[in-house]
Amino acid sequence: MARKPAKSPQPVGKARKRAAPLIDDEVLSALLDALLTQGACVLPGAAPASLDRMFADFLEICREGRLEDSDELIADLASALEEGRIDANGGAPDARRALAEIDRLLREALADGALKPAEMMATGKIFIDAGLPPPQCLKEALARVFSLLTEAPGAESQEDLGAVLGEDAFKVGDNPFDIYDHARSLTCILPDAAKIAIIGHLANDPLAAQAAAGFLLDPDDAVAIATAEALAEAAKKAPVESVALERLVLIRPWLEPARRPAVDAAIKAMRRNALPAEPAPAAKVVKCVATLCDGSGAMQFAMAQKVGTRFRIAAIMTKPAGVADAFVLDGLPKREMEAVLAQVKSAVPTRETDASTLARLLRIALGDNLTSKTPPPFQIVQAVEAMGLGQICPDCASPSEVIERLLADAPPASAKPEIQVAELDFVEGWFEGVADVESLLKPVKGRQRRIKKLLEAYLPGRRHFWARQCAMTALVLRAGRDRIDTAWPQLARAGRDIASDRPLAEIPLMTRVAEETVRAFEESL
């Protein structure tokens, strides 16, 4: 996915008057300092080879109490950790060893008390900025700290402490999506009680309430339901911006059924006290593009628009589990808009398409989110609004169902098709991750034996994945104009065969996948 530009630190707004906390001033100050620091942003260029050394340097800085003077190291560490995550997912042994060493170093630092609360929170934010879940050992350590802070005689509860932090922590600008990003990365390792208290505090501020809505998509049902309840209560006390109401209506179909009653109650309360809607600036679509699926099942689609005299790009990235990321870049000159589109096209084959195809791809991806029980990121709301796609309801169709819909409009199959699907250039990047097949293939000697082993012992369990790969790629090719795009019906039919019980060795595309997987495995030795 095209990298989002790093955000400049936002000015912190004036804090509201509040009662003096009952916990130790020095501890509270350290916690607030961590929360008020914009923290690490992901920048390209760090070398994964030095990842564990960089983390050890970071821990040493924490031990010496020099965290505030280490912005450059923290930014480089977040970038290197992101690169290490990507390389480890691709099976790189050095990256996997580095991540294991980081886990060991972190556990050791927590055991010897090297990390104070502020440093624990900064560490958690680094992991989140790198696209990694915060380690469980870190979350447990901070939970113990909160318990100690709140169990002392006369101390505040975890809820009250969370509210104190929430009072000052998230005045980082006037974009609710930026506020949410900051809030999510800093609350990711907090105990639920403190996290919910912060969300409740956000809900009482008209601007911050728009950011709080992002927690409706939290992985934890309890957090999402508490968010809806907080928004409903806030709507009874003060008028609600119409855009906040519209976003809840947009999000509702993306949520699991258990969350919807609380969201329905919030929508009802907000409708009773909503301010008049303000018209959005007119936008003209310049170009829509979509990438073909890469070997991991990821794809990206983007829309470029002209808004006034400047340009805007909204982009969405999907994976087999559903929508994974999204961003919107506003106010771009034409050359920058074209540069971003060029970056989208640089890594994976891309096709020009139209808004209706983007909407169709997005409905399927949101259906994957529901099926995998993985809520989409809040930034998808901003992207959908920018694209002007309206209400997008998830399509939970299986790959076979998507393929049958496609083939309903396809020309009759040819006995001798002009283009063989297994020979298409982009299929060269379709192979299984080395880390996933390493233990299976290592004991097997000989290329052909390894290919046969994959087709018989591993790939049958991956029929759904590869059928989906064919379905989503055929959808994109169907709107393309290149010569090979006419192969979309053959690709859809290959996907139908993969989803059936036909032996995989009889499907040329799956034989090619097995061959490419063995090639990648042998190159890694």
Coordinates of C-alpha atoms in Angstrom, one line a residue:
M1 CA 0.0 0.0 0.0
A2 CA 1.2 3.5 -0.7
R3 CA 2.7 4.9 2.4
K4 CA 0.8 7.7 4.2
P5 CA 2.9 10.8 4.8
A6 CA 4.1 11.2 8.3
K7 CA 2.0 13.6 10.4
S8 CA 3.6 16.6 12.0
P9 CA 3.1 16.9 15.7
Q10 CA -0.2 18.7 16.4
P11 CA -0.4 21.6 19.0
V12 CA -1.9 20.6 22.3
G13 CA -5.0 22.6 23.1
K14 CA -5.6 24.3 26.4
A15 CA -6.6 21.9 29.1
R16 CA -9.9 22.4 30.9
K17 CA -10.0 23.1 34.6
R18 CA -10.3 20.0 36.7
A19 CA -9.9 18.8 40.3
A20 CA -6.4 18.1 41.6
P21 CA -5.6 14.3 41.3
L22 CA -5.2 12.3 44.4
I23 CA -2.4 10.1 42.9
D24 CA 1.2 11.0 43.1
D25 CA 1.9 14.2 41.0
E26 CA 5.2 12.9 39.6
V27 CA 3.6 9.6 38.4
L28 CA 0.6 11.5 36.9
S29 CA 3.0 14.0 35.2
A30 CA 5.0 11.2 33.6
L31 CA 1.8 9.5 32.3
L32 CA 0.5 12.7 30.9
D33 CA 3.8 13.5 29.3
A34 CA 3.7 10.1 27.5
L35 CA 0.1 10.7 26.4
L36 CA 0.7 14.3 25.2
T37 CA 3.7 13.3 23.1
Q38 CA 2.7 12.6 19.5
G39 CA 5.1 9.7 19.5
A40 CA 6.6 7.6 16.8
C41 CA 5.4 7.8 13.2
V42 CA 6.2 5.3 10.5
L43 CA 9.0 6.5 8.1
P44 CA 10.6 4.5 5.3
G45 CA 14.3 3.6 5.2
A46 CA 15.2 1.9 8.5
A47 CA 17.3 -1.2 8.3
P48 CA 15.6 -4.3 9.8
A49 CA 19.1 -5.9 10.4
S50 CA 19.7 -3.6 13.4
L51 CA 16.2 -4.0 14.8
D52 CA 17.0 -5.8 18.1
R53 CA 20.0 -3.6 18.7
M54 CA 17.8 -0.5 18.2
F55 CA 15.2 -1.9 20.7
A56 CA 18.0 -2.6 23.2
D57 CA 19.2 1.1 22.8
F58 CA 15.6 2.2 23.4
L59 CA 15.4 0.2 26.6
E60 CA 18.7 1.7 27.8
I61 CA 17.4 5.2 27.2
C62 CA 14.3 4.2 29.3
R63 CA 16.5 3.0 32.1
E64 CA 18.4 6.3 32.0
G65 CA 15.3 8.4 32.0
R66 CA 16.1 10.1 28.7
L67 CA 12.9 9.2 26.8
E68 CA 11.9 12.8 26.2
D69 CA 15.1 13.5 24.2
S70 CA 14.8 10.4 21.9
D71 CA 12.2 11.3 19.3
E72 CA 14.5 10.4 16.4
L73 CA 15.4 7.0 17.8
I74 CA 11.7 6.2 18.6
A75 CA 10.7 7.2 15.0
D76 CA 13.5 5.0 13.5
L77 CA 12.6 2.1 15.8
A78 CA 8.9 2.2 14.8
S79 CA 9.9 2.2 11.1
A80 CA 12.4 -0.6 11.6
L81 CA 9.9 -2.6 13.6
E82 CA 7.3 -2.2 10.8
E83 CA 9.9 -3.4 8.3
G84 CA 10.8 -6.3 10.5
R85 CA 7.1 -7.3 10.8
I86 CA 6.7 -7.3 7.0
D87 CA 9.9 -9.3 6.5
A88 CA 9.0 -11.8 9.2
N89 CA 5.6 -12.3 7.6
G90 CA 7.5 -13.1 4.4
G91 CA 9.5 -15.7 6.2
A92 CA 12.8 -13.8 6.6
P93 CA 14.7 -15.8 9.3
D94 CA 16.8 -12.7 10.5
A95 CA 13.6 -10.7 11.0
R96 CA 11.9 -13.5 12.9
R97 CA 14.9 -13.9 15.2
A98 CA 15.0 -10.2 15.8
L99 CA 11.3 -10.1 16.8
A100 CA 11.9 -13.0 19.2
E101 CA 14.9 -11.2 20.7
I102 CA 12.8 -8.1 21.2
D103 CA 10.2 -10.1 23.1
R104 CA 12.9 -11.5 25.3
L105 CA 14.4 -8.0 25.9
L106 CA 11.0 -6.5 26.8
R107 CA 10.2 -9.3 29.2
E108 CA 13.6 -8.8 30.9
A109 CA 13.1 -5.1 31.1
L110 CA 9.7 -5.4 32.7
A111 CA 10.9 -8.0 35.1
D112 CA 13.7 -5.8 36.4
G113 CA 11.5 -2.7 36.6
A114 CA 13.3 -0.8 33.9
L115 CA 10.1 0.7 32.4
K116 CA 8.1 3.3 34.2
P117 CA 4.4 3.8 33.3
A118 CA 5.1 6.5 30.8
E119 CA 7.7 4.3 29.1
M120 CA 5.4 1.4 29.0
M121 CA 2.8 3.5 27.2
A122 CA 5.4 4.8 24.7
T123 CA 6.5 1.2 24.1
G124 CA 3.0 0.2 23.4
K125 CA 2.5 3.0 20.9
I126 CA 5.7 2.0 19.0
F127 CA 4.3 -1.5 18.5
I128 CA 0.9 -0.1 17.3
D129 CA 2.6 2.4 14.9
A130 CA 4.5 -0.5 13.5
G131 CA 1.3 -2.5 12.9
L132 CA 2.0 -5.0 15.6
P133 CA -0.3 -5.8 18.6
P134 CA 1.1 -4.6 21.9
P135 CA 2.7 -7.6 23.7
Q136 CA 0.5 -9.2 26.4
C137 CA 3.3 -8.9 28.9
L138 CA 3.3 -5.1 28.5
K139 CA -0.4 -4.8 28.9
E140 CA -0.3 -7.0 32.0
A141 CA 2.5 -4.9 33.5
L142 CA 0.7 -1.6 33.0
A143 CA -2.5 -3.1 34.4
R144 CA -0.6 -3.9 37.6
V145 CA 0.7 -0.4 37.7
F146 CA -2.8 1.0 37.4
S147 CA -4.0 -1.3 40.2
L148 CA -1.2 -0.1 42.5
L149 CA -2.0 3.5 41.7
T150 CA -5.7 3.1 42.5
E151 CA -5.5 0.8 45.5
A152 CA -3.7 3.3 47.7
P153 CA -5.9 4.9 50.4
G154 CA -7.6 7.9 49.1
A155 CA -6.5 7.2 45.5
E156 CA -8.8 7.6 42.5
S157 CA -10.4 4.6 40.8
Q158 CA -9.1 3.4 37.4
E159 CA -12.2 5.0 35.8
D160 CA -11.4 8.4 37.5
L161 CA -7.7 8.1 36.5
G162 CA -8.7 7.3 32.9
A163 CA -10.9 10.4 32.9
V164 CA -8.1 12.6 34.2
L165 CA -5.8 11.3 31.4
G166 CA -8.6 11.7 28.8
E167 CA -9.1 15.3 29.9
D168 CA -5.8 16.4 28.6
A169 CA -4.5 13.7 26.4
F170 CA -6.1 14.0 23.0
K171 CA -6.1 17.7 22.1
V172 CA -3.9 17.0 19.1
G173 CA -5.7 18.9 16.4
D174 CA -9.2 19.3 14.9
N175 CA -9.3 16.2 12.6
P176 CA -11.4 13.5 14.4
F177 CA -9.6 10.7 12.5
D178 CA -6.2 12.0 13.7
I179 CA -7.5 12.3 17.2
Y180 CA -8.8 8.7 17.1
D181 CA -5.5 7.4 15.7
H182 CA -3.6 9.0 18.6
A183 CA -6.2 7.9 21.2
R184 CA -6.2 4.3 19.9
S185 CA -2.4 4.0 19.9
L186 CA -2.1 5.3 23.4
T187 CA -5.0 3.4 25.0
C188 CA -4.2 0.1 23.4
I189 CA -2.4 -1.2 26.5
L190 CA -4.6 0.5 29.1
P191 CA -7.0 -1.6 31.4
D192 CA -10.5 -1.6 30.0
A193 CA -11.9 0.5 32.8
A194 CA -9.5 3.3 32.1
K195 CA -9.9 3.0 28.4
I196 CA -13.7 3.2 28.6
A197 CA -13.5 6.2 30.9
I198 CA -11.3 8.0 28.4
I199 CA -13.9 7.2 25.6
G200 CA -16.6 8.5 27.9
H201 CA -14.7 11.7 28.3
L202 CA -14.2 12.1 24.6
A203 CA -17.9 11.6 24.0
N204 CA -18.8 14.7 26.0
D205 CA -16.8 17.0 23.6
P206 CA -18.5 17.8 20.2
L207 CA -15.3 17.3 18.2
A208 CA -13.7 14.5 20.2
A209 CA -17.1 12.6 20.1
Q210 CA -16.5 12.2 16.4
A211 CA -13.2 10.5 17.3
A212 CA -14.8 8.4 20.0
A213 CA -17.1 6.9 17.4
G214 CA -14.0 5.0 16.1
F215 CA -14.1 2.8 19.2
L216 CA -17.4 1.3 17.9
L217 CA -15.0 -0.7 15.7
D218 CA -12.8 -1.8 18.6
P219 CA -12.0 -5.5 18.7
D220 CA -13.6 -5.7 22.2
D221 CA -17.4 -5.9 22.3
A222 CA -17.4 -4.3 25.8
V223 CA -15.5 -1.3 24.6
A224 CA -17.7 -0.9 21.5
I225 CA -20.9 -1.1 23.5
A226 CA -19.7 1.3 26.2
T227 CA -18.8 3.7 23.4
A228 CA -22.3 3.6 21.9
E229 CA -23.8 4.1 25.4
A230 CA -21.5 7.1 26.0
L231 CA -22.4 8.7 22.7
A232 CA -26.1 8.2 23.5
E233 CA -25.8 9.9 26.9
A234 CA -23.8 12.8 25.5
A235 CA -26.5 13.3 22.8
K236 CA -29.0 13.9 25.6
K237 CA -27.0 16.8 27.0
A238 CA -25.9 18.8 24.0
P239 CA -26.6 19.2 20.2
V240 CA -24.9 16.7 17.9
E241 CA -23.1 17.5 14.7
S242 CA -25.0 15.9 11.8
V243 CA -21.8 14.3 10.5
A244 CA -21.4 12.4 13.7
L245 CA -24.9 10.9 13.3
E246 CA -24.3 10.1 9.6
R247 CA -21.1 8.2 10.6
L248 CA -22.9 6.0 13.1
V249 CA -25.5 5.2 10.4
L250 CA -22.7 4.4 8.0
I251 CA -20.8 2.2 10.5
R252 CA -23.8 0.2 11.8
P253 CA -24.0 -2.4 9.1
W254 CA -20.3 -3.2 9.5
L255 CA -20.8 -4.2 13.2
E256 CA -21.6 -7.7 14.5
P257 CA -25.2 -8.1 15.7
A258 CA -24.3 -8.0 19.4
R259 CA -23.2 -4.3 19.0
R260 CA -26.1 -3.1 17.0
P261 CA -28.8 -2.5 19.7
A262 CA -26.5 -0.1 21.6
V263 CA -25.7 1.7 18.4
D264 CA -29.3 1.9 17.4
A265 CA -30.0 3.5 20.8
A266 CA -27.2 6.0 20.2
I267 CA -28.5 6.8 16.7
K268 CA -32.0 7.4 18.1
A269 CA -30.7 9.7 20.8
M270 CA -28.5 11.6 18.3
R271 CA -31.4 12.1 15.8
R272 CA -33.4 13.9 18.5
N273 CA -30.7 16.5 19.0
A274 CA -28.9 16.7 15.6
L275 CA -27.8 20.0 14.1
P276 CA -28.7 20.7 10.4
A277 CA -26.4 19.0 7.9
E278 CA -23.8 21.0 6.1
P279 CA -23.2 20.3 2.4
A280 CA -19.9 18.7 1.4
P281 CA -17.6 20.4 -1.1
A282 CA -18.3 19.3 -4.7
A283 CA -15.7 16.8 -6.0
K284 CA -15.1 15.6 -9.5
V285 CA -13.7 12.0 -10.0
V286 CA -10.5 12.1 -12.0
K287 CA -9.4 8.5 -11.9
C288 CA -10.2 5.2 -10.1
V289 CA -7.6 2.5 -9.9
A290 CA -7.4 -1.0 -8.3
T291 CA -4.5 -3.3 -7.9
L292 CA -4.7 -7.0 -8.6
C293 CA -4.4 -9.3 -5.6
D294 CA -0.8 -9.9 -4.5
G295 CA 0.4 -13.3 -3.2
S296 CA -0.8 -12.5 0.3
G297 CA -4.3 -11.7 -0.9
A298 CA -3.9 -8.0 -0.3
M299 CA -5.2 -5.5 -2.8
Q300 CA -5.6 -1.7 -2.9
F301 CA -8.0 0.6 -4.6
A302 CA -8.0 4.4 -4.8
M303 CA -10.0 7.3 -6.2
A304 CA -8.4 10.6 -7.3
Q305 CA -10.7 13.6 -7.3
K306 CA -10.5 17.3 -8.0
V307 CA -11.9 19.5 -5.2
G308 CA -11.9 23.2 -6.1
T309 CA -8.4 23.9 -7.5
R310 CA -6.7 21.1 -5.7
F311 CA -6.8 17.3 -5.7
R312 CA -7.7 14.6 -3.2
I313 CA -6.9 10.9 -3.1
A314 CA -8.8 8.3 -1.0
A315 CA -7.3 4.8 -0.8
I316 CA -8.4 1.5 0.8
M317 CA -6.3 -1.6 1.4
T318 CA -7.9 -5.0 1.8
K319 CA -6.7 -8.4 2.9
P320 CA -8.4 -11.8 3.1
A321 CA -9.8 -10.9 6.6
G322 CA -11.3 -7.7 5.1
V323 CA -10.5 -4.0 5.0
A324 CA -7.2 -3.5 6.7
D325 CA -6.3 0.2 6.2
A326 CA -7.4 3.4 4.5
F327 CA -6.3 7.0 4.1
V328 CA -7.3 10.3 2.6
L329 CA -4.8 12.9 1.3
D330 CA -6.4 16.4 0.8
G331 CA -5.3 19.6 -0.8
L332 CA -2.7 18.0 -3.2
P333 CA -1.3 19.8 -6.3
K334 CA -1.7 17.8 -9.4
R335 CA 1.9 16.6 -9.5
E336 CA 1.6 15.1 -6.0
M337 CA -1.7 13.4 -6.8
E338 CA -0.1 11.8 -9.8
A339 CA 3.0 10.8 -7.7
V340 CA 0.8 9.0 -5.2
L341 CA -1.1 7.2 -7.9
A342 CA 2.2 6.2 -9.4
Q343 CA 3.3 4.8 -6.0
V344 CA 0.1 2.7 -5.8
K345 CA 0.9 1.3 -9.2
S346 CA 4.6 0.6 -8.6
A347 CA 4.5 -2.6 -6.7
V348 CA 1.5 -4.6 -8.0
P349 CA -0.2 -4.7 -11.4
T350 CA -3.0 -2.1 -11.5
R351 CA -6.0 -1.4 -13.6
E352 CA -8.1 1.7 -14.1
T353 CA -11.7 1.1 -13.1
D354 CA -14.8 3.0 -12.0
A355 CA -16.6 3.9 -8.7
S356 CA -19.1 1.1 -9.0
T357 CA -16.3 -1.5 -9.1
L358 CA -14.7 0.1 -6.1
A359 CA -18.0 -0.1 -4.2
R360 CA -18.4 -3.7 -5.2
L361 CA -14.9 -4.6 -4.0
L362 CA -15.5 -2.7 -0.8
R363 CA -18.8 -4.5 -0.1
I364 CA -17.1 -7.9 -0.4
A365 CA -14.1 -6.8 1.8
L366 CA -16.5 -5.6 4.5
G367 CA -18.3 -8.9 4.3
D368 CA -14.9 -10.5 4.9
N369 CA -14.5 -8.3 8.0
L370 CA -17.8 -9.6 9.4
T371 CA -17.0 -13.2 8.6
S372 CA -13.6 -13.0 10.2
K373 CA -14.9 -11.0 13.2
T374 CA -12.2 -8.4 12.5
P375 CA -13.8 -4.9 12.5
P376 CA -12.5 -2.5 9.8
P377 CA -10.3 0.5 10.8
F378 CA -12.1 3.8 11.5
Q379 CA -10.2 5.5 8.7
I380 CA -12.5 3.6 6.2
V381 CA -15.2 6.0 7.2
Q382 CA -13.2 9.0 6.0
A383 CA -12.3 7.2 2.7
V384 CA -15.9 6.2 2.0
E385 CA -17.1 9.8 2.7
A386 CA -14.4 11.2 0.4
M387 CA -15.2 8.8 -2.4
G388 CA -18.9 9.6 -2.2
L389 CA -19.9 6.0 -2.2
G390 CA -22.8 6.4 0.2
Q391 CA -24.1 3.6 2.4
I392 CA -22.0 0.5 1.8
C393 CA -23.5 -2.7 3.2
P394 CA -21.2 -5.8 3.6
D395 CA -21.5 -8.6 1.1
C396 CA -20.8 -11.8 2.9
A397 CA -20.9 -13.9 -0.3
S398 CA -18.5 -16.8 -0.6
P399 CA -15.8 -16.8 -3.3
S400 CA -18.0 -19.4 -5.2
E401 CA -21.0 -17.1 -5.1
V402 CA -19.0 -14.1 -6.3
I403 CA -17.6 -16.2 -9.1
E404 CA -21.1 -17.4 -10.2
R405 CA -22.3 -13.8 -10.3
L406 CA -19.3 -12.9 -12.5
L407 CA -19.8 -15.8 -14.9
A408 CA -23.5 -15.0 -15.3
D409 CA -22.3 -12.1 -17.6
A410 CA -19.3 -13.9 -19.1
P411 CA -19.0 -15.1 -22.7
P412 CA -19.2 -18.8 -23.4
A413 CA -16.0 -20.7 -22.5
S414 CA -13.7 -21.5 -25.4
A415 CA -12.2 -24.9 -25.9
K416 CA -8.9 -23.2 -26.8
P417 CA -8.7 -19.9 -24.9
E418 CA -6.3 -17.3 -26.4
I419 CA -4.7 -16.7 -23.0
Q420 CA -3.8 -19.4 -20.4
V421 CA -4.5 -18.2 -16.9
A422 CA -1.5 -20.0 -15.4
E423 CA 0.8 -18.1 -17.8
L424 CA -0.3 -14.6 -16.8
D425 CA 2.6 -12.4 -15.6
F426 CA 1.0 -11.4 -12.3
V427 CA 0.6 -15.1 -11.3
E428 CA 4.4 -15.1 -10.8
G429 CA 3.7 -13.4 -7.5
W430 CA 1.1 -15.9 -6.3
F431 CA 2.7 -18.3 -3.9
E432 CA 2.4 -19.4 -0.3
G433 CA 4.5 -17.8 2.4
V434 CA 7.8 -19.6 3.0
A435 CA 7.3 -19.6 6.8
D436 CA 4.0 -21.4 6.3
V437 CA 5.4 -24.3 4.3
E438 CA 9.0 -24.5 5.6
S439 CA 8.4 -27.4 8.0
L440 CA 6.5 -29.3 5.3
L441 CA 9.0 -28.9 2.5
K442 CA 12.3 -29.2 4.3
P443 CA 12.3 -33.0 4.7
V444 CA 11.3 -33.4 1.0
K445 CA 14.1 -33.7 -1.5
G446 CA 13.6 -32.7 -5.1
R447 CA 11.6 -29.9 -6.8
Q448 CA 8.9 -32.1 -8.3
R449 CA 8.4 -34.0 -5.1
R450 CA 8.0 -30.7 -3.2
I451 CA 5.4 -29.5 -5.8
K452 CA 3.5 -32.8 -5.4
K453 CA 3.6 -32.5 -1.6
L454 CA 2.1 -29.0 -1.7
L455 CA -0.7 -30.0 -4.1
E456 CA -1.6 -33.0 -2.0
A457 CA -0.9 -32.0 1.7
Y458 CA -1.1 -28.3 2.0
L459 CA -2.9 -26.5 -0.8
P460 CA -6.2 -28.4 -0.4
G461 CA -6.6 -26.6 2.9
R462 CA -6.2 -23.3 1.1
R463 CA -8.9 -23.7 -1.5
H464 CA -11.0 -20.8 -0.1
F465 CA -8.1 -18.4 -0.1
W466 CA -7.1 -19.1 -3.7
A467 CA -10.7 -19.1 -5.0
R468 CA -11.1 -15.7 -3.4
Q469 CA -7.9 -14.6 -5.0
C470 CA -9.3 -15.5 -8.4
A471 CA -12.7 -13.9 -7.7
M472 CA -11.3 -10.5 -6.6
T473 CA -8.7 -10.4 -9.3
A474 CA -11.3 -11.3 -12.0
L475 CA -13.5 -8.4 -10.7
V476 CA -10.7 -5.9 -11.3
L477 CA -9.7 -7.4 -14.7
R478 CA -13.3 -7.3 -15.9
A479 CA -13.2 -3.5 -15.9
G480 CA -9.7 -3.3 -17.5
R481 CA -8.9 -2.6 -21.2
D482 CA -5.6 -4.5 -21.6
R483 CA -5.4 -7.6 -23.8
I484 CA -4.9 -9.9 -20.8
D485 CA -7.9 -8.5 -19.1
T486 CA -10.1 -10.5 -21.5
A487 CA -8.9 -13.5 -19.5
W488 CA -11.1 -12.6 -16.5
P489 CA -13.7 -15.3 -17.4
Q490 CA -11.0 -18.0 -17.5
L491 CA -9.6 -16.8 -14.1
A492 CA -13.1 -16.9 -12.7
R493 CA -13.6 -20.4 -14.0
A494 CA -10.2 -21.5 -12.5
G495 CA -11.5 -20.1 -9.1
R496 CA -14.7 -22.1 -9.5
D497 CA -12.6 -25.3 -10.1
I498 CA -10.4 -24.5 -7.0
A499 CA -13.5 -24.1 -4.8
S500 CA -14.8 -27.4 -6.0
D501 CA -13.5 -30.9 -5.1
R502 CA -11.6 -31.2 -8.3
P503 CA -8.0 -32.5 -7.7
L504 CA -5.7 -29.5 -7.5
A505 CA -3.1 -31.2 -9.7
E506 CA -5.6 -31.0 -12.6
I507 CA -5.9 -27.2 -12.3
P508 CA -3.0 -25.5 -14.1
L509 CA -3.2 -22.4 -12.0
M510 CA -2.7 -24.3 -8.7
T511 CA 0.2 -26.2 -10.2
R512 CA 1.8 -22.8 -11.0
V513 CA 1.1 -21.6 -7.4
A514 CA 2.9 -24.8 -6.1
E515 CA 5.8 -24.2 -8.5
E516 CA 6.2 -20.6 -7.4
T517 CA 6.0 -21.5 -3.8
V518 CA 8.7 -24.1 -4.1
R519 CA 10.9 -21.6 -6.0
A520 CA 10.5 -19.1 -3.2
F521 CA 11.3 -21.8 -0.6
E522 CA 14.4 -22.9 -2.4
E523 CA 15.6 -19.4 -2.8
S524 CA 15.3 -18.8 0.9
L525 CA 17.6 -21.8 1.8

